[in-house]
C-alpha positions as a LaTeX table, in Angstrom:
\begin{tabular}{lrrr}
\hline
Residue & $x$ (\AA) & $y$ (\AA) & $z$ (\AA) \\
\hline
Met1 & 2.41 & 1.86 & 29.12 \\
His2 & 0.02 & 4.80 & 28.88 \\
Val3 & $-1.32$ & 5.37 & 25.35 \\
Val4 & $-3.60$ & 7.96 & 23.74 \\
Val5 & $-5.21$ & 7.16 & 20.38 \\
Thr6 & $-7.16$ & 9.88 & 18.56 \\
Gly7 & $-9.89$ & 9.00 & 16.08 \\
Ser8 & $-10.74$ & 5.70 & 17.75 \\
Ser9 & $-14.46$ & 5.37 & 17.03 \\
His10 & $-13.90$ & 2.95 & 14.14 \\
Gly11 & $-11.33$ & 1.30 & 11.89 \\
Ile12 & $-7.65$ & 1.43 & 12.78 \\
Gly13 & $-8.17$ & 3.60 & 15.83 \\
Arg14 & $-10.73$ & 1.31 & 17.42 \\
Glu15 & $-8.68$ & $-1.80$ & 16.66 \\
Leu16 & $-5.56$ & $-0.22$ & 18.14 \\
Val17 & $-7.39$ & 0.61 & 21.36 \\
Thr18 & $-8.78$ & $-2.92$ & 21.60 \\
Arg19 & $-5.44$ & $-4.55$ & 20.90 \\
Leu20 & $-3.42$ & $-2.36$ & 23.25 \\
Lys21 & $-5.89$ & $-2.85$ & 26.08 \\
Ser22 & $-5.74$ & $-6.61$ & 25.58 \\
Leu23 & $-1.99$ & $-6.38$ & 26.21 \\
Gly24 & $-2.57$ & $-4.69$ & 29.53 \\
His25 & $-1.76$ & $-1.12$ & 28.56 \\
Gln26 & $-3.67$ & 1.88 & 29.88 \\
Val27 & $-5.34$ & 3.32 & 26.78 \\
Ile28 & $-7.47$ & 6.40 & 26.18 \\
Gly29 & $-9.31$ & 6.54 & 22.88 \\
Thr30 & $-10.83$ & 9.77 & 21.62 \\
Ser31 & $-13.36$ & 10.74 & 18.96 \\
Arg32 & $-15.50$ & 13.70 & 17.98 \\
Asp33 & $-18.46$ & 12.03 & 19.66 \\
His34 & $-18.58$ & 9.98 & 22.87 \\
Ser35 & $-18.46$ & 6.59 & 21.16 \\
Ser36 & $-14.87$ & 5.91 & 22.19 \\
Gly37 & $-15.13$ & 7.20 & 25.74 \\
Val38 & $-13.51$ & 10.64 & 25.46 \\
Arg39 & $-14.84$ & 13.40 & 23.25 \\
Leu40 & $-12.13$ & 15.28 & 21.38 \\
Asp41 & $-12.40$ & 17.25 & 18.18 \\
Val42 & $-8.71$ & 17.57 & 17.37 \\
Ala43 & $-9.33$ & 20.83 & 15.51 \\
Asp44 & $-10.89$ & 22.47 & 18.58 \\
Ser45 & $-8.31$ & 24.21 & 20.76 \\
Gly46 & $-10.73$ & 24.44 & 23.69 \\
Gln47 & $-11.37$ & 20.69 & 23.69 \\
Gln48 & $-7.64$ & 20.05 & 23.38 \\
Ala49 & $-6.95$ & 22.16 & 26.46 \\
Arg50 & $-9.70$ & 20.45 & 28.48 \\
Phe51 & $-8.46$ & 17.00 & 27.49 \\
Ala52 & $-4.92$ & 17.86 & 28.52 \\
Ala53 & $-6.20$ & 19.21 & 31.84 \\
Gln54 & $-8.12$ & 15.98 & 32.49 \\
Leu55 & $-4.89$ & 14.01 & 32.18 \\
Asn56 & $-3.55$ & 16.00 & 35.12 \\
Gly57 & 0.10 & 15.68 & 34.13 \\
Gln58 & 0.06 & 11.92 & 33.63 \\
Pro59 & 2.96 & 10.75 & 31.41 \\
Ile60 & 2.07 & 9.56 & 27.91 \\
Asp61 & 4.34 & 6.87 & 26.51 \\
Leu62 & 2.72 & 6.65 & 23.08 \\
Leu63 & 0.51 & 9.15 & 21.29 \\
Val64 & $-1.14$ & 7.84 & 18.12 \\
Cys65 & $-2.48$ & 10.65 & 15.94 \\
Asn66 & $-5.04$ & 8.78 & 13.88 \\
Ala67 & $-7.97$ & 11.22 & 13.64 \\
Gly68 & $-8.72$ & 12.26 & 10.08 \\
Val69 & $-11.41$ & 13.05 & 7.52 \\
Tyr70 & $-11.85$ & 12.22 & 3.83 \\
Leu71 & $-14.48$ & 14.70 & 2.71 \\
Asp72 & $-13.80$ & 14.86 & $-1.02$ \\
Arg73 & $-14.05$ & 11.22 & $-2.02$ \\
Ala74 & $-15.09$ & 11.12 & $-5.70$ \\
Met75 & $-15.73$ & 14.87 & $-5.67$ \\
Ser76 & $-15.41$ & 16.78 & $-8.96$ \\
Ile77 & $-13.49$ & 20.05 & $-9.25$ \\
Glu78 & $-16.76$ & 21.95 & $-9.58$ \\
Asp79 & $-18.03$ & 20.62 & $-6.24$ \\
Tyr80 & $-15.19$ & 21.93 & $-4.07$ \\
Thr81 & $-15.83$ & 24.68 & $-1.55$ \\
Ser82 & $-13.53$ & 26.58 & 0.76 \\
Glu83 & $-15.16$ & 24.75 & 3.66 \\
Ile84 & $-14.06$ & 21.36 & 2.28 \\
Trp85 & $-10.48$ & 22.60 & 2.08 \\
Ala86 & $-10.59$ & 24.29 & 5.48 \\
Gln87 & $-12.06$ & 21.32 & 7.34 \\
Ser88 & $-9.71$ & 18.83 & 5.67 \\
Met89 & $-6.67$ & 20.86 & 6.67 \\
Ala90 & $-8.03$ & 21.64 & 10.14 \\
Val91 & $-8.48$ & 17.98 & 11.07 \\
Asn92 & $-5.79$ & 16.22 & 9.05 \\
Val93 & $-2.98$ & 18.72 & 9.57 \\
Thr94 & $-3.67$ & 21.32 & 12.24 \\
Gly95 & $-5.30$ & 18.65 & 14.40 \\
Ile96 & $-2.08$ & 16.66 & 14.53 \\
Phe97 & $-0.02$ & 19.65 & 15.55 \\
Met98 & $-2.53$ & 20.82 & 18.16 \\
Thr99 & $-2.74$ & 17.35 & 19.70 \\
Val100 & 1.03 & 17.15 & 20.03 \\
Gln101 & 1.18 & 20.71 & 21.32 \\
Ala102 & $-1.47$ & 20.07 & 23.98 \\
Leu103 & 0.02 & 16.78 & 25.17 \\
Leu104 & 3.71 & 17.63 & 24.87 \\
Pro105 & 4.12 & 18.20 & 28.64 \\
Asn106 & 2.74 & 14.68 & 29.22 \\
Leu107 & 5.02 & 13.18 & 26.60 \\
Arg108 & 8.05 & 14.87 & 28.15 \\
Arg109 & 7.26 & 13.18 & 31.46 \\
Ala110 & 7.52 & 9.69 & 29.94 \\
Glu111 & 10.78 & 7.73 & 29.90 \\
Ala112 & 10.93 & 7.07 & 26.14 \\
Pro113 & 7.94 & 8.85 & 24.59 \\
Lys114 & 6.77 & 8.18 & 21.05 \\
Ile115 & 4.40 & 9.86 & 18.61 \\
Ala116 & 2.93 & 7.81 & 15.76 \\
Ile117 & 1.20 & 9.76 & 13.00 \\
Ile118 & $-1.11$ & 7.74 & 10.76 \\
Ala119 & $-0.95$ & 9.44 & 7.36 \\
Pro120 & $-2.51$ & 7.33 & 4.59 \\
Gln121 & $-1.08$ & 8.10 & 1.16 \\
Met122 & $-2.48$ & 7.28 & $-2.25$ \\
Asp123 & $-0.64$ & 4.38 & $-3.86$ \\
Asp124 & 2.03 & 5.20 & $-6.42$ \\
Asp125 & $-0.21$ & 4.19 & $-9.32$ \\
Thr126 & $-3.01$ & 6.54 & $-8.21$ \\
Ser127 & $-1.12$ & 9.41 & $-6.62$ \\
Gln128 & $-1.29$ & 11.64 & $-9.67$ \\
Gln129 & $-4.55$ & 10.53 & $-11.26$ \\
Gly130 & $-6.57$ & 13.52 & $-10.11$ \\
Arg131 & $-9.38$ & 14.11 & $-7.63$ \\
Ala132 & $-9.29$ & 14.02 & $-3.82$ \\
Tyr133 & $-7.33$ & 17.28 & $-3.89$ \\
Ala134 & $-7.98$ & 18.34 & $-0.31$ \\
Tyr135 & $-7.37$ & 14.87 & 1.10 \\
Arg136 & $-4.14$ & 14.34 & $-0.82$ \\
Ala137 & $-2.83$ & 17.81 & 0.02 \\
Ser138 & $-3.67$ & 17.42 & 3.71 \\
Lys139 & $-1.93$ & 14.06 & 3.99 \\
Ala140 & 1.17 & 15.41 & 2.26 \\
Ala141 & 1.16 & 18.27 & 4.76 \\
Ala142 & 0.71 & 15.83 & 7.65 \\
Leu143 & 3.87 & 14.03 & 6.55 \\
Asn144 & 5.74 & 17.34 & 6.51 \\
Val145 & 4.47 & 18.24 & 9.98 \\
Gly146 & 5.53 & 14.85 & 11.32 \\
Gln147 & 9.04 & 15.03 & 9.94 \\
Asn148 & 9.55 & 18.54 & 11.29 \\
Leu149 & 8.23 & 17.48 & 14.70 \\
Ala150 & 10.78 & 14.67 & 14.66 \\
Thr151 & 13.55 & 17.22 & 14.19 \\
Asp152 & 12.35 & 19.62 & 16.87 \\
Leu153 & 11.44 & 17.02 & 19.50 \\
Arg154 & 14.60 & 14.92 & 19.25 \\
Ser155 & 16.25 & 17.04 & 21.94 \\
Asp156 & 13.29 & 16.26 & 24.23 \\
Gly157 & 13.79 & 12.55 & 23.69 \\
Val158 & 10.50 & 12.20 & 21.79 \\
Ala159 & 10.60 & 9.88 & 18.76 \\
Val160 & 8.18 & 10.57 & 15.91 \\
Gly161 & 7.17 & 8.13 & 13.18 \\
Ile162 & 4.81 & 8.60 & 10.23 \\
Tyr163 & 2.99 & 5.52 & 8.93 \\
His164 & 0.97 & 4.61 & 5.87 \\
Pro165 & $-1.56$ & 1.98 & 7.04 \\
Gly166 & $-2.10$ & 0.44 & 3.59 \\
Arg167 & $-5.22$ & 0.21 & 1.46 \\
Leu168 & $-7.75$ & $-1.17$ & 3.87 \\
Arg169 & $-10.80$ & $-3.26$ & 3.17 \\
Thr170 & $-13.51$ & $-1.11$ & 4.72 \\
Asn171 & $-17.22$ & $-0.61$ & 4.25 \\
Leu172 & $-16.42$ & 2.11 & 1.73 \\
Asp173 & $-13.66$ & 0.28 & $-0.14$ \\
Ala174 & $-14.52$ & $-3.37$ & 0.35 \\
Asp175 & $-13.62$ & $-4.26$ & $-3.22$ \\
Glu176 & $-10.58$ & $-1.99$ & $-3.49$ \\
Gly177 & $-8.69$ & $-2.64$ & $-0.26$ \\
Glu178 & $-5.75$ & $-4.99$ & $-0.07$ \\
Ile179 & $-5.51$ & $-5.78$ & 3.64 \\
Ser180 & $-7.82$ & $-5.98$ & 6.64 \\
Val181 & $-7.81$ & $-3.52$ & 9.52 \\
Glu182 & $-6.47$ & $-6.31$ & 11.72 \\
Glu183 & $-3.51$ & $-6.97$ & 9.39 \\
Ser184 & $-2.70$ & $-3.28$ & 9.26 \\
Val185 & $-2.78$ & $-2.94$ & 13.03 \\
Asp186 & $-0.54$ & $-6.00$ & 13.44 \\
Gly187 & 2.11 & $-4.28$ & 11.36 \\
Leu188 & 1.61 & $-0.83$ & 12.84 \\
Met189 & 2.11 & $-2.14$ & 16.35 \\
Arg190 & 5.39 & $-3.74$ & 15.33 \\
Glu191 & 6.42 & $-0.40$ & 13.85 \\
Phe192 & 5.51 & 1.45 & 17.04 \\
Asp193 & 7.60 & $-0.98$ & 19.07 \\
Ala194 & 10.61 & $-0.42$ & 16.78 \\
Leu195 & 10.36 & 3.38 & 16.80 \\
Asp196 & 13.13 & 5.15 & 18.72 \\
Leu197 & 15.40 & 8.16 & 18.39 \\
Glu198 & 17.51 & 6.30 & 15.84 \\
Thr199 & 14.54 & 5.97 & 13.48 \\
Thr200 & 12.69 & 9.17 & 14.36 \\
Gly201 & 11.32 & 10.96 & 11.32 \\
Cys202 & 10.75 & 7.69 & 9.46 \\
Phe203 & 7.96 & 7.35 & 6.90 \\
His204 & 7.09 & 3.66 & 6.75 \\
Thr205 & 4.32 & 1.49 & 5.46 \\
Trp206 & 2.35 & $-0.68$ & 7.87 \\
Asp207 & 4.62 & $-3.63$ & 7.06 \\
Gly208 & 7.91 & $-1.84$ & 7.67 \\
Arg209 & 8.90 & $-0.72$ & 4.18 \\
Ile210 & 10.33 & 2.74 & 3.69 \\
His211 & 7.64 & 4.77 & 1.96 \\
Ser212 & 8.57 & 7.49 & $-0.49$ \\
Phe213 & 6.35 & 10.44 & $-1.29$ \\
\hline
\end{tabular}
């Protein structure tokens, strides 16, 4: 299986690349720097075009859109700028669409292509407690983009799933997270395996539960 994972310099993206490679799959990981092997700023149309050209028409069986930014963590209303909003939307929303757009010819060449969109959502008990406006809005928009892609790409045989990876224990949220990156990836990989045209458009948590927004 040929897989592309965006945003693979750390966290879920890096673990997915490691795990998929260990299973013998051909995996390309991308990041805004060269730390993951391939440089790709998902919000840069020129880089998207060059990346697609480098693939030279090779089929993509699974595209994992994981690249994202969280620029307004603990930011007060007074601190917001138009640049914070613009960059959050450019990476977290437009970046997903542009990645799919650029690699759609490669996906169409695969036998049963899949797109997995990683779209973390605030938990139900924190979803309306204020702050993180740009992040929350961008992730809600990413969900919308994913579900509309599922509708439009069904006729091409491309299945699209949107996944909430859970509250992860990371360097930033070591005391707040509920699961490890490894646990999240275990579940996400099971979800990717189960994704098909019957379940396209699904919005699931990392452990297979239907997630409501």
